[in-house]
Amino acid sequence: MNSKTVGAGSSRRGLRGAVLGATMVAALLTATACQPSGGDDKAAASPTAASGSASAGGSASESTEPSGDSGTGSSSTTGAGNGDGGETGGGNGTAYADCEVTGLNTAVELQDGSGETPRHFLLTVTNSTRTPCVLNDAPQVRLKAGNDAPIVDTLGERDTEPVVVEGGGKAYAGLYVFGNDEGGEAEYDQSDRFTATLVAGEGTELSGTLIFDLPDGLDTVSVDDAARVNGWAGTEGLAMRPIIQL
């Protein structure tokens, strides 16, 4: 009987110990499951850190770009403003220098028909260089040799707009040389060539003299004080239209 009592007590103690042990294991498992691991903390923190870096990089780029654009814009504007302003040493109001006589070839074309008195001529200059140049006002045309010969009057108001002659391009001036219709035994002044002195920017200086030989078939032409010249033009029509009406 004592033997049974002792056996029953041991069984109860063994059962209680087993129950307590199971309870403690369950508690430990629950506690472990509730705690996040160190690796998970790092993984959760990484997206936040990456997001912050991207934001900082964007801000740096935005603050740099306007500064660079502003500098470039200012430089470009300043460069345009500090150019020659469309002026040259001759003051002709364009970006090109005045034409030089050494860079111009000359030609003369009679505009009157066969049998008519030679009165109307087209003066042509060709820019023999590759660089555009400028012709100002009207040329100072003389129908006789020498600088003491009278200068032909300009027809109407002088056109003060400069004519830009492209490299290899042409410019024109219309010339009327003789207005006397009297025949008979009258003698008139004769000319075997025309000269045209170029005018520098603003008409304040002279810039060399061109010689225009008469067209083939003409040794001389009659000239008088009715002569008129129409200033430089970019086309034959503009040069001759007012002249041909004289």
XYZ file of C-alpha atoms in Angstrom:
246
model
C 0.000 0.000 0.000
C 2.830 2.322 0.813
C 4.235 1.207 -2.359
C 1.105 2.390 -4.244
C 1.045 5.710 -2.383
C 4.586 6.449 -3.321
C 3.932 5.367 -6.917
C 0.815 7.547 -7.231
C 2.665 10.622 -5.890
C 5.531 10.118 -8.330
C 3.087 9.838 -11.181
C 1.409 13.113 -10.230
C 4.732 14.878 -9.830
C 5.893 13.540 -13.173
C 2.692 14.669 -14.884
C 2.878 18.157 -13.338
C 6.491 18.497 -14.447
C 5.568 17.485 -17.958
C 2.740 20.043 -18.036
C 5.017 22.830 -16.761
C 7.671 21.917 -19.318
C 5.207 22.008 -22.157
C 3.915 25.385 -20.985
C 7.404 26.875 -20.848
C 8.257 25.591 -24.374
C 5.038 27.087 -25.754
C 5.836 30.421 -24.102
C 9.331 30.452 -25.546
C 8.056 29.681 -29.041
C 5.487 32.498 -28.809
C 8.109 35.017 -27.660
C 10.495 34.028 -30.437
C 7.825 34.342 -33.112
C 6.944 37.913 -31.964
C 10.514 39.307 -32.249
C 11.642 40.572 -35.783
C 14.974 39.298 -36.931
C 17.960 41.608 -37.505
C 17.962 40.800 -41.249
C 14.326 41.931 -41.603
C 15.153 45.271 -39.913
C 17.909 45.926 -42.441
C 15.677 44.967 -45.366
C 12.926 47.302 -44.126
C 15.404 50.163 -43.682
C 17.013 49.826 -47.146
C 14.117 51.178 -49.254
C 13.950 54.280 -47.030
C 17.671 54.925 -47.399
C 17.550 54.419 -51.188
C 14.576 56.736 -51.486
C 16.405 59.445 -49.553
C 19.502 59.141 -51.785
C 17.478 59.442 -54.983
C 15.728 62.551 -53.685
C 19.010 64.183 -52.751
C 20.504 63.428 -56.177
C 17.504 64.995 -57.943
C 17.757 68.182 -55.912
C 21.452 68.520 -56.655
C 20.821 68.108 -60.389
C 18.011 70.656 -60.431
C 20.031 73.277 -58.598
C 23.006 72.757 -60.926
C 21.168 72.892 -64.257
C 19.645 76.373 -63.902
C 23.035 77.742 -62.942
C 24.639 76.241 -66.039
C 21.809 77.379 -68.346
C 21.951 80.898 -66.980
C 25.676 81.120 -67.562
C 25.370 79.895 -71.126
C 22.490 82.236 -71.876
C 24.314 85.248 -70.526
C 27.418 84.414 -72.503
C 25.468 84.033 -75.748
C 23.551 87.264 -75.256
C 26.665 89.183 -74.344
C 28.495 87.859 -77.362
C 25.729 89.032 -79.676
C 25.568 92.420 -78.010
C 29.313 92.985 -78.078
C 29.730 92.356 -81.811
C 30.391 95.140 -84.264
C 26.730 96.106 -83.917
C 26.364 96.114 -87.701
C 28.869 98.946 -87.992
C 32.189 99.004 -89.790
C 35.065 101.439 -89.953
C 33.343 103.065 -92.924
C 30.135 103.548 -90.956
C 27.967 102.068 -93.714
C 25.465 100.555 -91.252
C 26.002 96.923 -92.273
C 28.148 94.039 -91.102
C 30.333 94.271 -94.224
C 33.145 96.541 -95.323
C 32.893 98.970 -98.218
C 33.773 97.587 -101.647
C 37.277 98.328 -102.865
C 37.966 99.190 -106.477
C 40.596 96.441 -106.675
C 37.879 93.858 -105.987
C 35.400 95.084 -108.602
C 35.234 94.373 -112.339
C 33.401 96.860 -114.564
C 31.239 96.641 -117.677
C 29.052 99.043 -119.714
C 26.023 98.115 -121.807
C 24.279 100.461 -124.230
C 20.518 100.493 -123.739
C 19.547 102.308 -126.965
C 18.664 100.571 -130.188
C 20.643 100.573 -133.407
C 20.479 103.917 -135.188
C 19.475 105.808 -132.055
C 21.681 108.399 -130.376
C 23.620 106.683 -127.588
C 22.185 108.162 -124.400
C 21.313 105.407 -121.936
C 23.910 103.131 -120.400
C 23.908 100.436 -117.754
C 26.998 100.445 -115.542
C 27.712 97.065 -113.952
C 30.196 96.124 -111.254
C 30.982 92.526 -110.290
C 32.405 91.631 -106.909
C 35.395 89.464 -107.849
C 36.015 88.411 -104.243
C 34.246 85.793 -102.151
C 33.331 88.258 -99.414
C 30.236 90.497 -99.558
C 30.975 94.211 -99.741
C 28.970 97.428 -99.695
C 28.349 100.185 -102.233
C 27.080 103.443 -100.749
C 24.842 106.162 -102.202
C 25.395 106.876 -105.904
C 28.804 106.776 -107.571
C 30.385 110.118 -108.449
C 30.362 109.732 -112.219
C 32.441 111.921 -114.542
C 32.056 111.825 -118.318
C 35.380 113.463 -119.043
C 38.883 112.590 -117.934
C 40.421 114.093 -114.830
C 39.211 114.879 -111.344
C 38.410 118.423 -112.423
C 35.641 117.228 -114.722
C 32.121 117.958 -113.442
C 30.283 115.243 -111.501
C 27.056 114.024 -113.061
C 23.982 114.957 -111.020
C 22.067 112.176 -109.318
C 18.585 111.528 -110.657
C 16.021 112.455 -108.027
C 16.731 111.911 -104.339
C 19.831 109.895 -103.565
C 19.110 106.465 -102.145
C 21.072 106.350 -98.910
C 20.455 102.620 -98.359
C 23.709 100.707 -98.893
C 23.754 97.929 -101.484
C 25.378 94.693 -100.316
C 27.115 92.929 -103.208
C 27.562 89.227 -102.520
C 30.809 87.491 -103.417
C 30.640 87.007 -107.196
C 27.482 89.148 -107.287
C 26.660 92.294 -109.264
C 25.362 95.806 -108.682
C 24.132 98.334 -111.203
C 23.818 102.061 -111.885
C 21.847 103.672 -114.717
C 23.482 106.518 -116.653
C 22.015 109.091 -119.057
C 24.673 111.111 -120.883
C 23.127 113.296 -123.557
C 19.948 115.312 -123.731
C 20.440 117.717 -126.663
C 18.166 116.928 -129.603
C 19.463 119.670 -131.885
C 21.089 118.483 -135.056
C 22.904 120.384 -137.735
C 26.446 121.574 -137.385
C 26.457 121.872 -133.595
C 29.444 120.406 -131.836
C 29.090 118.593 -128.562
C 31.484 117.400 -125.954
C 32.678 113.863 -126.510
C 33.701 111.185 -124.022
C 35.545 107.918 -124.663
C 34.977 106.462 -121.175
C 33.182 107.005 -117.902
C 34.682 107.092 -114.435
C 32.888 106.412 -111.148
C 34.362 107.316 -107.791
C 33.033 105.209 -104.921
C 31.659 106.882 -101.823
C 32.532 105.561 -98.384
C 30.030 105.022 -95.578
C 27.781 108.018 -94.794
C 29.036 109.772 -97.937
C 31.804 111.613 -96.119
C 34.821 110.120 -97.903
C 35.845 108.877 -101.315
C 37.026 105.319 -101.802
C 38.759 104.878 -105.167
C 37.706 105.350 -108.787
C 36.451 102.789 -111.311
C 36.925 103.128 -115.080
C 34.126 102.068 -117.453
C 35.244 101.655 -121.064
C 32.621 102.196 -123.750
C 30.931 99.150 -125.268
C 32.374 97.660 -128.441
C 31.460 99.702 -131.510
C 31.564 103.048 -129.729
C 34.720 105.133 -129.804
C 33.118 108.202 -128.256
C 29.680 109.423 -127.216
C 28.190 112.892 -127.035
C 27.682 114.238 -123.514
C 26.176 117.371 -122.031
C 24.909 118.847 -118.782
C 21.610 116.961 -119.047
C 23.484 113.849 -117.896
C 22.078 112.033 -114.846
C 23.007 108.919 -112.868
C 20.722 106.650 -110.866
C 22.541 105.297 -107.795
C 23.577 101.722 -107.066
C 20.848 99.100 -107.242
C 20.674 95.357 -106.826
C 18.917 94.705 -110.156
C 19.153 96.056 -113.703
C 15.508 97.068 -113.657
C 15.824 99.211 -110.544
C 18.910 100.903 -111.957
C 17.518 101.632 -115.426
C 13.791 102.182 -114.948
C 14.023 105.898 -114.031
C 16.870 106.525 -116.506
C 15.178 105.020 -119.552
C 12.319 107.513 -119.151
C 14.660 110.459 -119.824
